[in-house]
Short mmCIF file of C-alpha atoms in Angstrom, two decimals:
data_model
loop_
_atom_site.label_atom_id
_atom_site.label_comp_id
_atom_site.label_asym_id
_atom_site.label_seq_id
_atom_site.Cartn_x
_atom_site.Cartn_y
_atom_site.Cartn_z
CA HIS V 1 0.50 14.89 -21.07
CA THR V 2 -0.94 18.26 -21.85
CA LEU V 3 -3.86 20.37 -19.94
CA VAL V 4 -6.48 22.38 -22.27
CA LEU V 5 -6.57 25.86 -20.81
CA GLY V 6 -8.92 26.98 -23.20
CA ARG V 7 -9.05 28.85 -26.35
CA GLY V 8 -6.36 26.62 -27.97
CA GLN V 9 -3.57 27.57 -24.78
CA THR V 10 -2.15 24.04 -23.48
CA ALA V 11 -0.09 23.46 -21.07
CA ARG V 12 2.57 20.04 -20.25
CA THR V 13 1.69 19.48 -16.56
CA HIS V 14 1.78 16.73 -13.74
CA GLU V 15 0.38 18.71 -11.20
CA ILE V 16 -2.55 21.16 -11.04
CA VAL V 17 -2.99 22.98 -8.63
CA VAL V 18 -6.23 25.45 -7.81
CA GLU V 19 -6.39 27.08 -4.69
CA GLY V 20 -9.05 29.41 -3.47
CA ASP V 21 -8.58 33.21 -2.56
CA ALA V 22 -11.50 34.22 -0.57
CA GLU V 23 -12.25 32.68 2.90
CA ARG V 24 -15.09 30.60 4.43
CA ASP V 25 -15.24 28.65 6.99
CA GLY V 26 -11.52 29.63 7.77
CA TYR V 27 -10.66 27.79 4.46
CA VAL V 28 -9.15 29.40 1.56
CA ARG V 29 -11.92 28.87 -1.20
CA ASN V 30 -11.82 29.84 -5.25
CA LYS V 31 -14.63 30.49 -7.54
CA LEU V 32 -14.65 27.37 -9.43
CA VAL V 33 -18.11 26.21 -9.48
CA SER V 34 -18.85 22.94 -11.74
CA SER V 35 -18.29 19.67 -11.14
CA ILE V 36 -14.90 17.42 -11.45
CA PRO V 37 -15.11 16.65 -15.63
CA LYS V 38 -15.04 13.22 -16.41
CA SER V 39 -11.86 13.83 -18.82
CA ILE V 40 -9.73 14.22 -15.69
CA GLY V 41 -8.78 10.72 -15.57
CA ASN V 42 -7.45 11.40 -19.13
CA LEU V 43 -4.58 12.57 -17.20
CA GLN V 44 -2.55 9.58 -17.04
CA GLN V 45 0.86 10.96 -16.05
CA LEU V 46 -0.66 13.94 -13.19
CA ARG V 47 1.06 13.16 -9.74
CA VAL V 48 -0.71 16.06 -8.05
CA LEU V 49 -4.24 17.52 -8.03
CA ASP V 50 -5.21 20.07 -5.85
CA LEU V 51 -8.72 21.31 -6.22
CA SER V 52 -9.46 22.23 -2.53
CA GLY V 53 -11.52 25.08 -1.57
CA ASN V 54 -13.47 25.36 -4.29
CA MET V 55 -17.14 24.88 -4.96
CA LEU V 56 -17.10 21.87 -7.00
CA SER V 57 -20.21 19.83 -6.67
CA HIS V 58 -21.85 16.44 -7.65
CA SER V 59 -19.56 13.31 -7.34
CA VAL V 60 -16.34 12.55 -7.83
CA PRO V 61 -16.29 10.86 -11.49
CA LEU V 62 -14.63 7.48 -11.16
CA SER V 63 -12.14 8.50 -13.99
CA ILE V 64 -10.21 10.15 -11.37
CA PHE V 65 -9.35 7.00 -10.06
CA ASN V 66 -7.74 6.21 -13.60
CA LEU V 67 -4.62 8.61 -12.41
CA THR V 68 -2.71 5.72 -11.34
CA GLN V 69 0.35 7.92 -11.08
CA LEU V 70 -1.39 10.32 -8.52
CA GLU V 71 0.49 11.04 -5.32
CA ARG V 72 -1.46 13.24 -3.72
CA LEU V 73 -5.56 14.11 -3.96
CA GLU V 74 -6.81 17.03 -2.31
CA LEU V 75 -10.78 17.80 -2.69
CA SER V 76 -11.52 19.31 0.74
CA PHE V 77 -13.74 22.11 1.34
CA ASN V 78 -16.12 21.35 -1.85
CA ASP V 79 -19.53 20.82 -2.30
CA LEU V 80 -19.27 17.03 -3.30
CA THR V 81 -21.60 14.71 -2.85
CA GLY V 82 -21.99 10.59 -3.38
CA VAL V 83 -19.78 8.07 -2.39
CA ALA V 84 -16.52 9.33 -1.02
CA ILE V 85 -14.26 6.06 -1.29
CA PRO V 86 -15.66 3.73 -4.01
CA GLU V 87 -13.65 0.54 -4.52
CA GLN V 88 -11.29 2.02 -7.44
CA VAL V 89 -9.87 3.97 -4.90
CA GLY V 90 -7.26 0.65 -4.87
CA ASN V 91 -6.32 1.75 -8.44
CA LEU V 92 -4.60 5.23 -7.05
CA ARG V 93 -1.47 2.56 -6.34
CA ASN V 94 1.00 5.32 -5.72
CA ILE V 95 -1.40 7.86 -4.01
CA ARG V 96 0.46 9.16 -0.33
CA PHE V 97 -1.79 11.53 0.64
CA LEU V 98 -5.79 11.80 0.21
CA TYR V 99 -7.61 14.50 1.46
CA LEU V 100 -11.44 14.73 1.40
CA GLY V 101 -12.78 16.47 4.20
CA GLY V 102 -15.26 18.83 4.20
CA ASN V 103 -17.69 17.87 1.71
CA HIS V 104 -21.27 16.22 1.71
CA PHE V 105 -20.51 12.40 1.16
CA SER V 106 -22.50 9.69 1.80
CA GLY V 107 -22.69 5.89 1.81
CA SER V 108 -20.17 3.53 3.33
CA ILE V 109 -16.02 3.59 2.94
CA HIS V 110 -14.90 0.41 0.51
CA GLY V 111 -11.86 -1.39 2.98
CA LYS V 112 -11.02 -3.08 -0.22
CA GLY V 113 -9.85 -0.85 -1.88
CA LEU V 114 -8.23 1.46 0.63
CA SER V 115 -6.53 -2.19 1.94
CA THR V 116 -4.09 -1.98 -1.42
CA LEU V 117 -3.03 1.66 -0.59
CA THR V 118 0.46 0.81 0.45
CA SER V 119 2.05 4.11 -0.23
CA LEU V 120 -0.86 6.05 1.45
CA GLU V 121 0.86 8.38 4.62
CA MET V 122 -2.17 10.28 5.20
CA LEU V 123 -6.36 9.81 4.52
CA LEU V 124 -8.50 12.61 5.89
CA LEU V 125 -11.87 12.67 5.99
CA ASP V 126 -13.04 14.84 8.90
CA SER V 127 -16.49 16.71 8.43
CA THR V 128 -16.94 14.32 4.84
CA PHE V 129 -20.21 12.17 5.58
CA GLU V 130 -23.60 13.27 6.47
#
């Protein structure tokens, strides 16, 4: 599976980690300012997605819940909005670590989706809901 890096550059990957380099609120921040692209759901073999500590905004695309091989999803400390845990979270059958804290989510948590996550070891939602 290939990750497009830009201008024709590609890489085969099972892990994407984009960590910040400047401090804000005691957490490392990067300068990624955008939304998470819907095409992220095409990286079917991805096991780790760490986009924490950036300035990502808008809703988390539902396509992210198509990443059924994902073991760790870190979206903490961004400016994400919308529903934090939709029913589709249940598709992440291999997820062990789910970090969503420090965002601006609203709405309710869908327990039905969470109840199917039998591999889940850690769920962090601190300072997530407004």
